[in-house]
Short mmCIF file of C-alpha atoms in Angstrom, two decimals:
data_model
loop_
_atom_site.label_atom_id
_atom_site.label_comp_id
_atom_site.label_asym_id
_atom_site.label_seq_id
_atom_site.Cartn_x
_atom_site.Cartn_y
_atom_site.Cartn_z
CA MET A 28 6.79 3.45 -33.92
CA PRO A 29 3.47 2.92 -32.10
CA PRO A 30 3.51 2.08 -28.39
CA TYR A 31 3.57 -1.66 -27.78
CA ILE A 32 0.39 -1.50 -25.73
CA SER A 33 -2.04 1.35 -26.02
CA ILE A 34 -5.32 1.70 -24.16
CA GLY A 35 -7.40 4.81 -24.74
CA GLY A 36 -10.61 5.76 -22.95
CA TYR A 37 -11.40 2.16 -21.97
CA SER A 38 -14.34 1.78 -19.65
CA ASP A 39 -16.08 -1.23 -18.19
CA PRO A 40 -18.93 0.13 -16.08
CA PRO A 41 -19.38 0.02 -13.18
CA ARG A 42 -15.82 -1.15 -12.46
CA ILE A 43 -13.58 0.93 -14.67
CA ALA A 44 -14.73 4.45 -15.56
CA HIS A 45 -11.96 5.66 -17.86
CA LEU A 46 -8.59 4.10 -18.42
CA SER A 47 -5.87 5.34 -20.73
CA LEU A 48 -2.30 4.14 -20.75
CA GLU A 49 0.58 3.36 -23.03
CA ALA A 50 3.47 0.96 -22.54
CA GLY A 51 6.52 1.12 -24.74
CA SER A 52 9.55 -0.99 -25.44
CA GLY A 53 11.34 -2.24 -22.31
CA GLU A 54 8.69 -0.82 -20.03
CA LEU A 55 6.92 -2.52 -17.12
CA VAL A 56 3.55 -1.01 -16.28
CA ALA A 57 1.65 -2.21 -13.21
CA LEU A 58 -2.08 -1.79 -13.33
CA VAL A 59 -3.24 -1.94 -9.73
CA GLY A 60 -6.71 -2.85 -8.57
CA GLY A 61 -8.36 -4.91 -5.87
CA PRO A 62 -10.46 -8.03 -6.36
CA GLY A 63 -13.46 -7.35 -8.59
CA SER A 64 -11.95 -4.18 -10.01
CA GLY A 65 -12.23 -5.41 -13.59
CA LYS A 66 -8.65 -6.63 -14.15
CA SER A 67 -9.66 -10.04 -15.49
CA ASN A 68 -12.17 -8.49 -17.88
CA LEU A 69 -9.51 -6.04 -19.03
CA ILE A 70 -6.98 -8.76 -19.90
CA LYS A 71 -9.71 -10.57 -21.86
CA SER A 72 -10.46 -7.37 -23.77
CA ILE A 73 -6.76 -6.85 -24.49
CA ALA A 74 -6.53 -10.47 -25.66
CA GLY A 75 -9.53 -9.91 -27.94
CA ILE A 76 -11.70 -12.60 -26.36
CA ARG A 77 -14.17 -10.11 -24.91
CA SER A 78 -15.67 -7.05 -26.56
CA THR A 79 -13.89 -3.82 -25.63
CA GLY A 80 -17.06 -1.84 -25.00
CA TRP A 81 -15.98 1.78 -24.85
CA GLY A 82 -12.54 2.98 -25.78
CA SER A 83 -9.82 1.52 -27.93
CA ILE A 84 -7.07 -1.00 -27.35
CA ARG A 85 -4.08 -1.62 -29.62
CA ILE A 86 -1.18 -4.05 -29.43
CA MET A 87 1.73 -3.05 -31.65
CA GLY A 88 -0.79 -0.89 -33.48
CA ALA A 89 -3.08 -3.85 -34.19
CA LYS A 90 -6.62 -4.45 -32.97
CA PRO A 91 -6.96 -6.87 -30.06
CA GLY A 92 -7.92 -10.31 -31.28
CA SER A 93 -6.33 -9.76 -34.69
CA ILE A 94 -3.81 -12.40 -35.60
CA ARG A 95 -1.08 -9.71 -35.80
CA ALA A 96 -1.70 -8.74 -32.19
CA ARG A 97 -1.87 -12.31 -30.95
CA GLU A 98 1.33 -13.34 -32.74
CA LYS A 99 3.38 -10.80 -30.87
CA ALA A 100 1.84 -11.14 -27.42
CA VAL A 101 1.65 -13.66 -24.63
CA PHE A 102 -1.33 -13.53 -22.29
CA VAL A 103 -1.23 -15.24 -18.93
CA PHE A 104 -4.62 -15.38 -17.29
CA GLN A 105 -5.12 -15.72 -13.57
CA ASN A 106 -6.80 -19.13 -13.96
CA CYS A 107 -7.67 -21.71 -16.58
CA ASN A 108 -4.65 -21.43 -18.81
CA PHE A 109 -4.79 -25.19 -19.44
CA ALA A 110 -7.48 -27.69 -20.41
CA PRO A 111 -8.40 -29.63 -17.25
CA ASP A 112 -8.34 -33.11 -18.82
CA LEU A 113 -5.01 -33.03 -20.61
CA ILE A 114 -1.42 -33.41 -19.46
CA VAL A 115 0.08 -29.96 -18.99
CA ARG A 116 3.36 -30.73 -20.68
CA THR A 117 1.63 -31.80 -23.90
CA GLN A 118 -0.43 -28.62 -23.83
CA LEU A 119 2.67 -26.51 -23.22
CA GLU A 120 4.51 -28.16 -26.10
CA ARG A 121 1.67 -27.40 -28.51
CA ARG A 122 1.27 -23.83 -27.32
CA ILE A 123 4.93 -22.96 -27.47
CA ALA A 124 5.33 -24.63 -30.86
CA LEU A 125 2.32 -22.66 -32.08
CA ILE A 126 3.63 -19.32 -30.82
CA ARG A 127 7.10 -19.98 -32.22
CA GLY A 128 5.73 -21.36 -35.48
CA VAL A 129 7.79 -24.54 -35.35
CA PRO A 130 6.95 -28.27 -35.08
CA VAL A 131 6.32 -29.63 -31.59
CA ARG A 132 9.44 -31.82 -31.67
CA LYS A 133 11.61 -28.72 -31.94
CA VAL A 134 10.42 -27.29 -28.63
CA ARG A 135 10.38 -30.48 -26.55
CA MET A 136 13.99 -30.12 -25.49
CA TYR A 137 13.56 -26.47 -24.40
CA ILE A 138 10.51 -27.33 -22.34
CA GLU A 139 12.23 -30.31 -20.78
CA ASN A 140 15.24 -28.21 -19.81
CA TRP A 141 13.11 -25.41 -18.43
CA CYS A 142 10.96 -27.81 -16.39
CA GLU A 143 14.09 -29.43 -15.01
CA GLU A 144 15.53 -26.05 -14.08
CA MET A 145 12.29 -25.07 -12.33
CA GLU A 146 11.94 -28.53 -10.73
CA LEU A 147 8.64 -29.01 -12.49
CA THR A 148 9.47 -32.10 -14.53
CA GLU A 149 7.20 -34.43 -12.56
CA ALA A 150 4.44 -31.85 -12.13
CA ALA A 151 4.29 -31.16 -15.87
CA LYS A 152 3.43 -34.82 -16.53
CA LYS A 153 0.15 -34.41 -14.65
CA VAL A 154 -3.22 -32.90 -15.49
CA PRO A 155 -3.99 -29.49 -13.92
CA GLN A 156 -6.24 -30.90 -11.18
CA GLN A 157 -3.40 -33.03 -9.83
CA MET A 158 -1.09 -30.05 -9.26
CA ASN A 159 -0.87 -27.42 -6.62
CA ARG A 160 -1.60 -23.82 -7.54
CA SER A 161 2.02 -22.75 -7.38
CA GLN A 162 3.13 -25.41 -9.89
CA LEU A 163 0.26 -24.56 -12.18
CA GLN A 164 1.03 -20.85 -12.02
CA MET A 165 4.70 -21.43 -12.83
CA LEU A 166 3.81 -23.64 -15.79
CA SER A 167 1.35 -21.00 -17.02
CA LEU A 168 4.23 -18.55 -17.13
CA ALA A 169 6.45 -20.85 -19.22
CA PRO A 170 5.55 -19.16 -22.56
CA LEU A 171 7.13 -15.96 -21.23
CA VAL A 172 10.50 -17.65 -21.03
CA LEU A 173 10.20 -19.96 -23.99
CA THR A 174 8.76 -17.71 -26.69
CA ASP A 175 10.44 -14.29 -26.29
CA PRO A 176 7.28 -12.24 -26.80
CA LEU A 177 7.32 -8.53 -27.64
CA VAL A 178 4.30 -7.93 -25.43
CA ALA A 179 3.30 -9.75 -22.24
CA VAL A 180 0.05 -9.13 -20.43
CA LEU A 181 -0.10 -10.90 -17.08
CA ASP A 182 -3.02 -11.19 -14.69
CA GLU A 183 -1.79 -11.63 -11.10
CA PRO A 184 1.41 -13.45 -12.16
CA LEU A 185 2.86 -13.76 -8.66
CA VAL A 186 -0.21 -14.98 -6.82
CA ASN A 187 0.13 -18.45 -5.23
CA LEU A 188 3.90 -18.50 -5.75
CA SER A 189 6.57 -19.24 -3.14
CA SER A 190 9.26 -16.60 -2.53
CA ILE A 191 11.77 -18.61 -4.61
CA SER A 192 9.31 -18.87 -7.48
CA ILE A 193 8.54 -15.15 -7.19
CA SER A 194 12.18 -14.21 -7.62
CA SER A 195 12.43 -16.58 -10.58
CA VAL A 196 9.38 -14.99 -12.26
CA LEU A 197 10.70 -11.51 -11.52
CA SER A 198 14.01 -12.32 -13.15
CA THR A 199 12.10 -13.70 -16.18
CA ILE A 200 10.12 -10.48 -16.46
CA PHE A 201 13.26 -8.36 -16.19
CA SER A 202 15.07 -10.35 -18.84
CA LEU A 203 12.04 -9.80 -21.10
CA LEU A 204 12.34 -6.07 -20.46
CA GLU A 205 16.05 -6.18 -21.28
CA ASN A 206 15.04 -7.74 -24.61
CA LYS A 207 12.89 -4.65 -25.21
CA ALA A 208 9.56 -6.34 -24.57
CA SER A 209 6.70 -4.46 -23.00
CA VAL A 210 5.04 -5.94 -19.92
CA LEU A 211 1.64 -5.00 -18.54
CA ALA A 212 1.00 -6.59 -15.15
CA LEU A 213 -2.46 -6.50 -13.65
CA VAL A 214 -1.89 -6.86 -9.93
CA GLN A 215 -3.13 -6.03 -6.46
CA SER A 216 -1.47 -3.25 -4.49
CA LYS A 217 0.70 -5.59 -2.37
CA SER A 218 2.31 -7.32 -5.34
CA PRO A 219 6.14 -7.04 -5.47
CA LEU A 220 5.76 -5.93 -9.08
CA VAL A 221 4.24 -2.61 -7.98
CA LYS A 222 7.52 -1.48 -6.42
CA ARG A 223 9.54 -2.50 -9.42
CA ALA A 224 7.30 -1.18 -12.15
CA ASP A 225 8.35 1.77 -14.33
CA ARG A 226 4.85 3.11 -14.01
CA VAL A 227 1.93 2.32 -11.74
CA VAL A 228 -1.64 3.00 -12.81
CA ASN A 229 -4.41 2.66 -10.24
CA LEU A 230 -7.71 1.33 -11.46
CA LEU A 231 -9.73 3.04 -8.72
CA MET V 1 1.99 -20.10 -39.17
CA ARG V 2 2.35 -23.79 -38.41
CA GLY V 3 -0.47 -25.36 -36.43
CA ARG V 4 -2.67 -22.25 -36.52
CA ASN V 5 -5.56 -24.16 -38.07
CA THR V 6 -5.05 -27.49 -36.37
CA TYR V 7 -4.48 -26.48 -32.73
CA HIS V 8 -8.07 -26.89 -31.55
CA PHE V 9 -8.55 -30.04 -33.61
CA ARG V 10 -5.61 -31.70 -31.90
CA GLU V 11 -6.65 -30.58 -28.43
CA SER V 12 -10.19 -31.80 -29.08
CA ILE V 13 -9.02 -35.18 -30.35
CA ASN V 14 -6.93 -35.62 -27.21
CA ILE V 15 -9.93 -34.84 -25.03
CA LEU V 16 -12.29 -37.04 -27.05
CA LEU V 17 -10.03 -40.04 -26.69
CA LYS V 18 -10.60 -40.00 -22.91
CA THR V 19 -12.84 -42.81 -21.62
CA LYS V 20 -15.55 -40.36 -20.61
CA TRP V 21 -16.07 -39.39 -24.26
CA ILE V 22 -15.22 -42.56 -26.15
CA GLY V 23 -16.91 -44.93 -23.68
CA PRO V 24 -20.54 -44.47 -24.82
CA TYR V 25 -19.58 -45.26 -28.42
CA LEU V 26 -18.39 -48.66 -27.26
CA LEU V 27 -21.97 -49.49 -26.28
CA VAL V 28 -23.05 -49.34 -29.93
CA PRO V 29 -21.64 -52.71 -31.16
CA PRO V 30 -23.17 -54.91 -28.38
CA ILE V 31 -26.55 -53.14 -28.61
CA LEU V 32 -26.47 -53.50 -32.37
CA ALA V 33 -25.58 -57.19 -32.12
CA PHE V 34 -28.55 -57.68 -29.78
CA ILE V 35 -30.91 -55.83 -32.16
CA VAL V 36 -29.69 -57.82 -35.18
CA TYR V 37 -30.19 -61.14 -33.37
CA ALA V 38 -33.59 -60.04 -32.06
CA GLU V 39 -34.68 -59.01 -35.55
CA ALA V 40 -33.43 -62.27 -37.03
CA TYR V 41 -35.39 -64.19 -34.38
CA LEU V 42 -38.55 -62.15 -34.98
CA SER V 43 -38.20 -62.45 -38.75
CA THR V 44 -37.94 -66.23 -38.63
CA HIS V 45 -41.15 -66.25 -36.60
CA GLY V 46 -42.82 -63.97 -39.12
CA VAL V 47 -43.32 -61.06 -36.68
CA THR V 48 -41.52 -58.28 -38.55
CA GLY V 49 -42.62 -59.14 -42.06
CA ILE V 50 -39.01 -59.06 -43.24
CA PHE V 51 -38.06 -62.46 -44.56
CA ASN V 52 -35.46 -61.34 -47.05
CA ILE V 53 -31.87 -61.73 -45.87
CA GLU V 54 -30.87 -58.76 -48.04
CA GLN V 55 -33.36 -56.51 -46.26
CA ARG V 56 -32.09 -57.76 -42.91
CA THR V 57 -28.56 -56.72 -43.84
CA VAL V 58 -29.74 -53.28 -44.91
CA LEU V 59 -31.85 -52.99 -41.76
CA ALA V 60 -28.83 -53.91 -39.63
CA ILE V 61 -26.76 -51.18 -41.31
CA TRP V 62 -29.52 -48.65 -40.66
CA ASN V 63 -29.89 -49.79 -37.06
CA GLY V 64 -26.17 -49.25 -36.57
CA SER V 65 -26.37 -45.86 -38.20
CA LEU V 66 -29.31 -44.70 -36.05
CA LEU V 67 -27.73 -45.93 -32.82
CA LEU V 68 -24.56 -44.12 -33.71
CA THR V 69 -26.54 -41.04 -34.72
CA LEU V 70 -28.09 -40.94 -31.25
CA VAL V 71 -24.78 -41.36 -29.42
CA ALA V 72 -22.88 -38.97 -31.73
CA GLY V 73 -25.56 -36.27 -31.45
CA ILE V 74 -25.68 -36.41 -27.66
CA LYS V 75 -21.90 -36.51 -27.36
CA SER V 76 -21.57 -33.62 -29.79
CA CYS V 77 -24.02 -31.52 -27.73
CA MET V 78 -22.20 -32.33 -24.49
CA PHE V 79 -18.76 -31.75 -25.96
CA PHE V 80 -19.54 -28.44 -27.63
CA SER V 81 -21.44 -27.15 -24.64
CA GLY V 82 -18.59 -28.27 -22.34
CA ILE V 83 -15.81 -26.55 -24.24
CA TRP V 84 -17.92 -23.52 -25.04
CA GLU V 85 -18.61 -22.89 -21.35
CA SER V 86 -15.05 -23.59 -20.23
CA SER V 87 -12.64 -20.77 -19.49
CA TRP V 88 -9.59 -22.61 -20.82
CA PHE V 89 -11.15 -22.86 -24.27
CA ARG V 90 -12.06 -19.18 -24.31
CA ASN V 91 -8.57 -18.27 -23.08
CA SER V 92 -7.02 -20.48 -25.76
CA LEU V 93 -8.53 -18.17 -28.38
CA ALA V 94 -5.96 -15.60 -27.27
CA LEU V 95 -3.25 -17.80 -28.78
CA PRO V 96 -2.23 -17.08 -32.40
CA VAL V 97 -4.76 -19.57 -33.75
CA SER V 98 -7.28 -19.04 -36.49
CA ARG V 99 -10.54 -18.06 -34.82
CA SER V 100 -12.49 -20.29 -37.17
CA SER V 101 -10.49 -23.26 -35.96
CA GLY V 102 -12.14 -22.78 -32.57
CA PHE V 103 -15.34 -23.99 -34.20
CA TRP V 104 -14.19 -26.21 -37.05
CA GLY V 105 -11.42 -27.93 -35.05
CA PRO V 106 -13.72 -29.40 -32.37
CA TYR V 107 -16.39 -30.10 -35.01
CA LEU V 108 -14.02 -32.08 -37.20
CA ALA V 109 -12.64 -33.86 -34.14
CA VAL V 110 -16.10 -35.04 -33.03
CA LEU V 111 -16.95 -35.97 -36.61
CA SER V 112 -13.69 -37.90 -37.02
CA VAL V 113 -14.29 -39.96 -33.88
CA ALA V 114 -17.92 -40.67 -34.87
CA SER V 115 -16.81 -41.56 -38.41
CA ILE V 116 -14.18 -44.01 -37.20
CA ILE V 117 -16.74 -45.73 -34.97
CA PHE V 118 -19.17 -45.73 -37.92
CA ILE V 119 -16.63 -47.39 -40.20
CA LEU V 120 -15.82 -50.02 -37.56
CA THR V 121 -19.46 -50.73 -36.74
CA ILE V 122 -20.87 -50.77 -40.25
CA GLY V 123 -17.78 -52.57 -41.51
CA ALA V 124 -18.38 -55.30 -38.95
CA VAL V 125 -22.06 -55.57 -39.95
CA ALA V 126 -21.22 -55.67 -43.66
CA ALA V 127 -18.56 -58.29 -43.02
CA ALA V 128 -20.76 -60.46 -40.79
CA LEU V 129 -23.94 -60.47 -42.86
CA PRO V 130 -24.31 -61.57 -46.49
CA GLU V 131 -23.91 -58.85 -49.08
CA PRO V 132 -27.29 -57.66 -50.34
CA GLY V 133 -26.90 -58.39 -54.05
CA ARG V 134 -29.89 -56.32 -55.16
CA PHE V 135 -28.73 -53.27 -53.15
CA PRO V 136 -25.57 -51.32 -53.90
CA LEU V 137 -23.81 -51.70 -50.55
CA LEU V 138 -21.58 -48.66 -50.88
CA GLN V 139 -24.56 -46.42 -51.58
CA ILE V 140 -26.40 -47.77 -48.54
CA ILE V 141 -23.35 -47.16 -46.38
CA ALA V 142 -22.98 -43.63 -47.78
CA GLU V 143 -26.66 -42.91 -47.10
CA SER V 144 -26.52 -44.31 -43.60
CA TYR V 145 -23.48 -42.11 -42.89
CA VAL V 146 -25.40 -38.89 -43.60
CA PRO V 147 -27.47 -39.08 -40.33
CA VAL V 148 -24.19 -39.30 -38.38
CA VAL V 149 -22.93 -36.10 -40.04
CA TRP V 150 -26.31 -34.47 -39.37
CA ALA V 151 -26.14 -35.54 -35.69
CA VAL V 152 -22.67 -34.10 -35.13
CA SER V 153 -23.61 -30.84 -36.90
CA THR V 154 -26.86 -30.45 -34.96
CA GLY V 155 -25.05 -31.32 -31.74
CA ALA V 156 -22.46 -28.61 -32.44
CA PHE V 157 -25.18 -26.02 -32.99
CA LEU V 158 -27.23 -27.03 -29.94
CA GLY V 159 -24.14 -27.31 -27.75
CA ILE V 160 -23.27 -23.68 -28.45
CA LEU V 161 -26.89 -22.54 -28.22
CA THR V 162 -27.72 -24.09 -24.87
CA LYS V 163 -26.51 -26.31 -22.00
CA GLY V 164 -25.36 -29.83 -22.85
CA THR V 165 -28.22 -31.67 -21.13
CA ALA V 166 -30.92 -29.46 -22.62
CA GLY V 167 -29.30 -29.70 -26.05
CA SER V 168 -29.08 -33.49 -25.78
CA MET V 169 -32.74 -33.77 -24.81
CA PHE V 170 -33.78 -31.53 -27.69
CA PHE V 171 -31.60 -33.49 -30.07
CA THR V 172 -33.06 -36.83 -28.92
CA ALA V 173 -36.59 -35.45 -29.37
CA LEU V 174 -35.70 -34.17 -32.84
CA LEU V 175 -34.19 -37.51 -33.84
CA LEU V 176 -37.21 -39.38 -32.52
CA LEU V 177 -39.53 -37.06 -34.41
CA GLY V 178 -37.52 -37.50 -37.60
CA PHE V 179 -37.47 -41.25 -37.07
CA LEU V 180 -41.21 -41.61 -36.40
CA ALA V 181 -42.13 -39.28 -39.26
CA GLY V 182 -40.48 -41.75 -41.61
CA PHE V 183 -42.77 -44.65 -40.72
CA PRO V 184 -45.20 -45.62 -43.48
CA LEU V 185 -48.14 -45.03 -41.12
CA ALA V 186 -47.12 -41.42 -40.40
CA ARG V 187 -49.22 -39.08 -42.52
CA LEU V 188 -47.74 -35.60 -42.54
CA PRO V 189 -48.06 -32.77 -45.05
CA GLU V 190 -45.21 -32.95 -47.57
CA TRP V 191 -43.81 -29.51 -46.65
CA LEU V 192 -43.31 -30.67 -43.05
CA TYR V 193 -40.75 -33.17 -44.25
CA ALA V 194 -38.56 -30.26 -45.30
CA VAL V 195 -38.54 -29.01 -41.69
CA ILE V 196 -38.33 -32.33 -39.83
CA PRO V 197 -34.98 -34.05 -40.41
CA PRO V 198 -35.85 -36.95 -42.73
CA VAL V 199 -33.85 -39.55 -40.81
CA GLY V 200 -36.65 -42.10 -40.56
CA ARG V 201 -37.79 -41.52 -44.11
CA LEU V 202 -34.27 -42.04 -45.38
CA MET V 203 -34.18 -45.33 -43.50
CA THR V 204 -37.58 -46.63 -44.66
CA LEU V 205 -36.75 -45.65 -48.22
CA GLY V 206 -33.36 -47.24 -47.77
CA LEU V 207 -35.07 -50.58 -47.24
CA LYS V 208 -36.49 -50.37 -50.75
CA TYR V 209 -34.75 -49.98 -54.05
CA PRO V 210 -34.07 -47.45 -55.57
CA GLN V 211 -33.28 -45.41 -52.50
CA GLY V 212 -34.15 -42.00 -51.11
CA LEU V 213 -31.55 -39.85 -52.80
CA ILE V 214 -33.65 -36.71 -52.34
CA GLN V 215 -34.07 -37.42 -48.63
CA MET V 216 -30.32 -37.76 -48.37
CA LEU V 217 -29.84 -34.37 -50.02
CA VAL V 218 -32.44 -32.81 -47.70
CA LEU V 219 -30.60 -34.19 -44.68
CA ILE V 220 -27.28 -32.87 -46.03
CA LEU V 221 -28.98 -29.48 -46.42
CA HIS V 222 -30.24 -29.68 -42.83
CA SER V 223 -26.67 -30.41 -41.69
CA ALA V 224 -25.27 -27.49 -43.68
CA VAL V 225 -27.87 -25.07 -42.29
CA VAL V 226 -27.28 -26.00 -38.63
CA LEU V 227 -23.53 -25.89 -39.19
CA ILE V 228 -23.69 -22.38 -40.63
CA LEU V 229 -25.96 -21.31 -37.77
CA GLY V 230 -23.53 -22.86 -35.30
CA ARG V 231 -20.59 -21.03 -36.86
CA ILE V 232 -22.49 -17.72 -36.76
CA LEU V 233 -23.43 -18.29 -33.10
CA PHE V 234 -19.80 -19.12 -32.33
CA GLY V 235 -18.63 -15.90 -33.99
CA ILE V 236 -21.14 -13.76 -32.12
CA GLY V 237 -20.66 -15.52 -28.80
CA SER V 238 -16.87 -15.44 -28.85
CA LYS V 239 -16.93 -11.65 -29.00
CA ARG V 240 -19.82 -10.94 -26.68
CA ARG V 241 -18.94 -12.86 -23.54
#
């Protein structure tokens, strides 16, 4: 079986010279780099929305950007996960229904319950500009809980979160790992995920 | 997978129904009403040279079409440029959606909104004015719809190619050129009409009978070419950036 995430000889000059890593089932890999180290470009390359340049990237053996890769993975970007003019809950419903391949009405209840549990019911009825960063970040992470992905690639998932929210996100990530998913977290060195990762790869 | 092809269409429709996007379309009916009344006034005083009520109905339909063409083209430029430059749209392509839907979804959404406004506007004109017996009304309506399709297609291409304001200005200039080139006084070499969108020519021919079927086909061809170019640009741009 191929590794869930495989990056070989990736480079993004002048930020990243040569990066190779593999993440398998149930493994949390922390990719550590400071601001401007090329993390956001890397997640875009893994998601297939930016050309890879040098090197190769595979998700479950599939090319980034291919529908096979995107079906199995959830990508959480550091910013701009939602359209600025639309109510976040509606956007979440469509996304989660899309990833799960079911009609929107079938996911409404799950989202409602999750928002209630996270105390985000009121926040989710707003557009992104009306929320604080912590609420927005938590809502961006909802697909991790509500879609059971095999691969999750997260760019700074704990930034802007309160300590309570951090522990909630950490427990989400660990339950994903228990379900044999593979998680690649792109973080800065002080992130709590660095201490808990199975492997830490430094970008510089 | 369910919703793979419709995701961007639905998101775009939701955005386009916001006041910011739908508002300018609402200016079309009052402006059109003013133009129709002004033309009727001028006609009765013998200024325009159009005395025939049938021609006035056809002219009103074409006025509505051209007004809508202007608004739809500008809005299409602004919308495509806006979503193309936005990070959320780019990030949404990481979802398990069909990549083509990133182009066709917003395109069909803009076209749907423009078409609904077209139906309402032209429907109101056709209902308010007497039916032009000598002219086949459905054919006139079909012909006057083609510039709207052309506007949305050109707007999509220009919106991806450049910034919204620049695209809108270019589009307005192109429409004006196409409009003026159709006037009977304009004397241009015949081959130039294949390059300039024949919007004005289609309209001036539309006021006669039989109508400019060839001009309609040329404009459809123009729309198809800019759409294909837009799709190619989208494909290249979505990988490069």
